[in-house]
Short mmCIF file of C-alpha atoms in Angstrom, two decimals:
data_model
loop_
_atom_site.label_atom_id
_atom_site.label_comp_id
_atom_site.label_asym_id
_atom_site.label_seq_id
_atom_site.Cartn_x
_atom_site.Cartn_y
_atom_site.Cartn_z
CA MET Z 25 -13.67 -17.29 -0.65
CA SER Z 26 -17.23 -16.51 -1.73
CA ILE Z 27 -19.03 -13.19 -1.56
CA THR Z 28 -20.60 -12.77 1.88
CA ASP Z 29 -23.69 -10.72 2.69
CA GLU Z 30 -21.40 -8.16 4.33
CA ILE Z 31 -19.39 -7.74 1.12
CA ARG Z 32 -22.51 -7.73 -1.00
CA GLN Z 33 -24.01 -4.86 1.01
CA VAL Z 34 -20.95 -2.71 0.34
CA LEU Z 35 -20.75 -3.63 -3.35
CA GLU Z 36 -24.32 -2.46 -3.87
CA GLN Z 37 -23.43 1.06 -2.73
CA GLN Z 38 -22.90 3.61 -5.50
CA PRO Z 39 -20.52 5.26 -6.08
CA LEU Z 40 -18.26 2.42 -4.92
CA GLY Z 41 -14.52 2.40 -4.24
CA LEU Z 42 -12.18 -0.60 -4.25
CA VAL Z 43 -8.65 0.09 -2.98
CA PHE Z 44 -5.73 -2.32 -2.80
CA ASP Z 45 -2.19 -2.48 -1.51
CA ILE Z 46 0.18 -4.33 -3.87
CA ASP Z 47 2.97 -6.32 -2.19
CA GLY Z 48 1.59 -9.15 -0.09
CA THR Z 49 -1.96 -8.30 -1.22
CA LEU Z 50 -2.10 -8.60 -5.02
CA SER Z 51 1.51 -9.75 -5.40
CA GLU Z 52 3.44 -12.41 -3.51
CA ILE Z 53 6.37 -11.07 -1.48
CA ALA Z 54 9.50 -11.53 -3.61
CA PRO Z 55 13.18 -11.72 -2.55
CA THR Z 56 13.80 -8.33 -4.20
CA PRO Z 57 11.33 -5.53 -5.13
CA GLY Z 58 12.10 -5.88 -8.83
CA GLU Z 59 11.16 -9.57 -8.88
CA ALA Z 60 7.63 -9.00 -7.61
CA HIS Z 61 4.72 -9.21 -10.04
CA LEU Z 62 0.94 -9.25 -9.82
CA TYR Z 63 -0.72 -12.59 -9.17
CA PRO Z 64 -2.11 -14.08 -12.43
CA GLY Z 65 -5.52 -12.64 -13.28
CA ALA Z 66 -5.32 -9.71 -10.86
CA ALA Z 67 -4.75 -7.04 -13.52
CA ASN Z 68 -7.73 -8.23 -15.58
CA TYR Z 69 -9.98 -8.22 -12.52
CA LEU Z 70 -8.89 -4.67 -11.65
CA LYS Z 71 -9.62 -3.51 -15.19
CA GLU Z 72 -13.07 -5.13 -15.20
CA ALA Z 73 -13.90 -3.81 -11.74
CA SER Z 74 -12.99 -0.27 -12.83
CA THR Z 75 -16.02 -0.22 -15.14
CA HIS Z 76 -18.27 -0.45 -12.07
CA ALA Z 77 -16.22 1.18 -9.31
CA HIS Z 78 -13.48 3.69 -8.63
CA VAL Z 79 -10.43 1.45 -8.21
CA GLY Z 80 -7.37 2.69 -6.36
CA ILE Z 81 -3.89 1.31 -5.76
CA VAL Z 82 -2.34 2.59 -2.53
CA THR Z 83 1.22 1.39 -2.06
CA GLY Z 84 4.38 2.13 -0.14
CA ARG Z 85 6.27 1.83 -3.41
CA GLY Z 86 7.04 4.94 -5.41
CA ILE Z 87 4.12 5.69 -7.67
CA LYS Z 88 5.95 4.93 -10.92
CA ASP Z 89 7.16 1.61 -9.56
CA GLY Z 90 3.74 0.60 -8.26
CA ALA Z 91 2.01 1.62 -11.48
CA ARG Z 92 4.59 -0.30 -13.51
CA MET Z 93 3.63 -3.48 -11.64
CA VAL Z 94 -0.13 -3.03 -12.05
CA ASN Z 95 -0.10 -1.39 -15.50
CA VAL Z 96 -3.86 -0.90 -15.77
CA GLU Z 97 -5.15 2.41 -17.13
CA GLY Z 98 -8.14 4.09 -15.52
CA LEU Z 99 -7.15 3.45 -11.90
CA THR Z 100 -6.09 6.00 -9.29
CA TYR Z 101 -2.49 5.37 -8.27
CA VAL Z 102 -1.26 6.51 -4.85
CA GLY Z 103 2.40 5.96 -4.03
CA THR Z 104 4.82 6.44 -1.11
CA HIS Z 105 2.09 5.79 1.49
CA GLY Z 106 -0.10 8.64 0.22
CA LEU Z 107 2.46 11.28 -0.81
CA GLU Z 108 2.14 10.78 -4.60
CA TRP Z 109 -1.07 10.76 -6.64
CA SER Z 110 -1.92 10.13 -10.28
CA GLN Z 111 -5.40 9.82 -11.75
CA GLY Z 112 -4.21 7.15 -14.17
CA LEU Z 113 -0.92 5.58 -15.21
CA PRO Z 114 1.92 8.04 -14.51
CA THR Z 115 3.16 7.47 -18.05
CA THR Z 116 0.04 9.18 -19.38
CA HIS Z 117 -1.05 11.36 -16.42
CA SER Z 118 0.67 13.95 -14.26
CA ILE Z 119 1.97 13.04 -10.80
CA GLU Z 120 1.05 15.18 -7.82
CA LEU Z 121 3.44 15.25 -4.88
CA VAL Z 122 1.51 16.54 -1.87
CA LYS Z 123 2.80 20.00 -0.94
CA GLU Z 124 3.70 19.05 2.64
CA ALA Z 125 6.23 16.51 1.36
CA GLU Z 126 8.26 18.88 -0.82
CA PRO Z 127 10.69 20.04 1.94
CA TYR Z 128 11.70 16.41 2.61
CA VAL Z 129 12.78 15.44 -0.90
CA GLU Z 130 16.41 16.55 -0.44
CA PRO Z 131 16.84 15.27 3.15
CA GLY Z 132 15.54 11.89 2.03
CA GLU Z 133 18.04 11.77 -0.82
CA LYS Z 134 20.90 12.57 1.56
CA LEU Z 135 19.89 9.79 3.93
CA LEU Z 136 19.70 7.28 1.08
CA ASP Z 137 23.07 8.46 -0.21
CA PHE Z 138 24.46 7.68 3.24
CA ALA Z 139 22.85 4.23 3.17
CA GLU Z 140 24.28 3.43 -0.27
CA GLN Z 141 27.77 4.67 0.53
CA SER Z 142 28.16 3.42 4.10
CA LEU Z 143 25.70 0.59 4.73
CA VAL Z 144 25.44 -1.34 1.45
CA PRO Z 145 29.18 -2.24 1.56
CA GLU Z 146 28.82 -3.43 5.18
CA ILE Z 147 25.63 -5.48 4.71
CA PRO Z 148 25.76 -7.81 1.68
CA GLY Z 149 22.29 -8.28 0.21
CA LEU Z 150 21.00 -4.89 1.32
CA ILE Z 151 18.91 -3.19 -1.39
CA VAL Z 152 18.22 0.54 -1.44
CA GLN Z 153 14.96 1.53 -3.13
CA ARG Z 154 14.60 5.26 -3.80
CA LYS Z 155 11.26 7.07 -3.95
CA ALA Z 156 10.16 10.64 -4.61
CA VAL Z 157 10.46 11.25 -0.88
CA GLY Z 158 12.69 8.93 1.15
CA GLY Z 159 12.87 5.27 0.29
CA THR Z 160 13.10 1.71 1.55
CA LEU Z 161 16.02 -0.44 2.69
CA HIS Z 162 15.34 -4.12 2.00
CA TYR Z 163 17.38 -6.49 4.18
CA ARG Z 164 15.54 -9.72 3.35
CA MET Z 165 18.54 -10.99 1.37
CA ALA Z 166 21.09 -10.25 4.10
CA ARG Z 167 23.00 -13.21 5.54
CA ASP Z 168 21.45 -12.59 8.98
CA PRO Z 169 18.32 -10.45 8.51
CA GLU Z 170 17.74 -9.80 12.21
CA GLN Z 171 21.32 -8.71 12.74
CA ALA Z 172 21.04 -6.52 9.64
CA ARG Z 173 17.89 -4.89 11.04
CA THR Z 174 19.62 -4.07 14.32
CA GLN Z 175 22.67 -2.71 12.52
CA LEU Z 176 20.60 -0.56 10.16
CA LEU Z 177 18.44 0.97 12.87
CA ALA Z 178 21.49 1.82 14.97
CA ALA Z 179 23.36 3.34 12.02
CA LEU Z 180 20.40 5.34 10.72
CA GLU Z 181 19.02 6.77 13.96
CA GLU Z 182 21.30 9.80 14.24
CA PRO Z 183 21.52 10.64 10.49
CA ALA Z 184 17.71 10.47 10.30
CA ARG Z 185 17.41 12.84 13.26
CA GLN Z 186 19.86 15.25 11.64
CA GLN Z 187 17.93 15.23 8.37
CA HIS Z 188 14.57 15.56 10.18
CA MET Z 189 13.36 12.29 8.67
CA ARG Z 190 11.84 9.35 10.52
CA LEU Z 191 12.30 5.60 10.34
CA GLY Z 192 9.52 3.06 9.90
CA GLU Z 193 9.41 -0.71 9.48
CA GLY Z 194 7.64 -3.31 7.37
CA LYS Z 195 8.32 -6.94 6.46
CA ARG Z 196 12.14 -7.05 6.54
CA VAL Z 197 12.35 -3.46 5.37
CA ILE Z 198 13.23 -0.17 7.01
CA GLU Z 199 11.45 2.86 5.63
CA ILE Z 200 13.00 6.32 5.33
CA LEU Z 201 9.96 8.55 5.78
CA ALA Z 202 9.03 12.22 5.92
CA PRO Z 203 7.82 13.19 9.41
CA LEU Z 204 4.27 13.78 8.21
CA THR Z 205 0.89 12.53 9.38
CA ILE Z 206 -0.03 11.57 5.80
CA ASN Z 207 -0.46 7.80 5.51
CA LYS Z 208 -2.66 5.23 3.79
CA GLY Z 209 -5.57 6.13 6.06
CA VAL Z 210 -5.38 9.80 5.08
CA ALA Z 211 -5.16 8.67 1.45
CA LEU Z 212 -8.32 6.57 1.82
CA ARG Z 213 -10.23 9.51 3.29
CA ARG Z 214 -9.14 11.70 0.38
CA PHE Z 215 -10.13 8.96 -2.10
CA VAL Z 216 -13.62 8.73 -0.56
CA LYS Z 217 -14.12 12.50 -0.70
CA GLN Z 218 -12.68 12.87 -4.20
CA PHE Z 219 -15.21 10.50 -5.75
CA GLY Z 220 -18.09 11.10 -3.32
CA LEU Z 221 -18.15 7.41 -2.47
CA HIS Z 222 -20.96 5.67 -0.61
CA GLY Z 223 -19.11 2.35 -0.22
CA LEU Z 224 -15.47 1.32 0.17
CA ILE Z 225 -13.45 -1.90 0.39
CA PHE Z 226 -9.75 -1.70 1.30
CA ALA Z 227 -7.36 -4.67 1.29
CA GLY Z 228 -3.86 -4.83 2.75
CA ASP Z 229 -1.43 -7.08 4.59
CA ASP Z 230 1.29 -5.12 6.40
CA ARG Z 231 2.00 -2.61 9.15
CA THR Z 232 1.50 0.46 6.95
CA ASP Z 233 -1.95 -0.83 5.96
CA LEU Z 234 -3.06 -0.52 9.59
CA ASN Z 235 -3.66 3.19 9.07
CA GLY Z 236 -6.06 2.25 6.29
CA PHE Z 237 -7.82 -0.22 8.57
CA TYR Z 238 -8.16 2.46 11.27
CA GLU Z 239 -9.71 4.80 8.70
CA VAL Z 240 -12.19 2.11 7.65
CA GLU Z 241 -13.18 1.79 11.32
CA ARG Z 242 -13.75 5.55 11.53
CA LEU Z 243 -15.84 5.49 8.36
CA ARG Z 244 -17.96 2.66 9.73
CA GLN Z 245 -18.49 4.61 12.96
CA GLU Z 246 -19.80 7.45 10.79
CA GLY Z 247 -22.35 5.07 9.27
CA PHE Z 248 -20.42 4.60 6.03
CA ALA Z 249 -20.49 1.21 4.26
CA ALA Z 250 -16.84 0.13 4.44
CA LEU Z 251 -14.83 -3.06 4.89
CA ALA Z 252 -11.17 -3.81 5.61
CA ILE Z 253 -9.76 -7.07 4.25
CA ALA Z 254 -6.57 -8.46 5.77
CA VAL Z 255 -4.44 -10.78 3.68
CA GLN Z 256 -2.92 -13.18 6.21
CA HIS Z 257 0.60 -14.56 5.94
CA GLN Z 258 2.74 -16.41 8.48
CA ASP Z 259 4.19 -13.15 9.77
CA THR Z 260 1.02 -11.01 9.70
CA LEU Z 261 0.72 -8.57 12.61
CA PRO Z 262 -1.95 -9.71 15.08
CA GLU Z 263 -3.17 -6.09 15.26
CA LEU Z 264 -3.94 -6.12 11.54
CA LEU Z 265 -6.14 -9.19 11.98
CA GLU Z 266 -7.85 -7.65 15.01
CA HIS Z 267 -8.91 -4.59 13.02
CA ALA Z 268 -9.95 -6.48 9.87
CA ASN Z 269 -13.57 -7.13 8.98
CA ILE Z 270 -12.59 -10.04 6.72
CA VAL Z 271 -9.44 -12.21 6.66
CA VAL Z 272 -8.28 -14.12 3.59
CA GLN Z 273 -5.43 -16.60 3.49
CA GLY Z 274 -2.66 -15.32 1.25
CA VAL Z 275 -2.49 -13.54 -2.08
CA LYS Z 276 -4.11 -16.39 -4.01
CA GLU Z 277 -7.28 -16.23 -1.92
CA MET Z 278 -7.30 -12.42 -2.11
CA VAL Z 279 -7.17 -12.49 -5.92
CA GLN Z 280 -9.84 -15.20 -5.99
CA LEU Z 281 -12.04 -12.93 -3.87
CA LEU Z 282 -11.29 -10.02 -6.21
CA GLY Z 283 -12.48 -12.26 -9.04
CA GLU Z 284 -15.70 -13.01 -7.15
CA ILE Z 285 -16.21 -9.29 -6.50
CA THR Z 286 -15.66 -8.51 -10.18
CA ALA Z 287 -18.10 -11.23 -11.25
CA TYR Z 288 -20.73 -9.83 -8.86
CA LEU Z 289 -20.21 -6.30 -10.16
CA ASN Z 290 -20.45 -7.53 -13.76
CA LYS Z 291 -24.02 -8.65 -13.02
CA MET Z 292 -24.96 -5.17 -11.85
CA PRO Z 293 -25.91 -2.22 -14.10
CA VAL Z 294 -22.86 -0.18 -15.16
CA LYS Z 295 -22.94 2.84 -12.87
CA LYS Z 296 -19.74 4.57 -11.79
#
């Protein structure tokens, strides 16, 4: 996909922000979380773009896990849907857990303990992914994923209520979440304010990215130069496409567009 006039208008705003989800956006969806890796060339494009713009990674993964995948210094890393922040790689920078999330660290651990002890033995292929607050249950590898989903939701409903946690869903995953209003949209707003941005592009592909798309809409209503890019897959939510300003077909096309964006920025004076 080539740079459109709409994209060009945003890229010419300074300071500029470029924010990306990882899985399904810069990385193909893998059978297990540990098998996923950035699409070839994506890391180099992110590094180059960071000389012209404030580049952020906003992921549902824990911040250390997400940063491990990207492994580019100089970016802002935001993990667990906005609950964890680091102004660079967490291996070299401190991690901030937003204060509102602190009371839910222990309840999330208890719920994941329950999942590991009671549900993993019952559902072969189930993978438990722990995060600083809550975590993710991946049932993609289960023998019957839809049956596994039904079983998991039924088994987790009451324990989640007792621990004052909430359940969310993504692509063949169930999320164990803190009952907070913090999400990727809130994270985008904070990112814009933190760097005093005048332009923003956000790209995502899944249900949790919708909050980011809604925030882009609000920014645009305020007269801010912002764009939401949806990365379309076979199972993409129609609502995500409805709220996107631009739609690209799959991770390959998204990374190609990132390359075009980087090339365009490279022709501009360095100003960040």
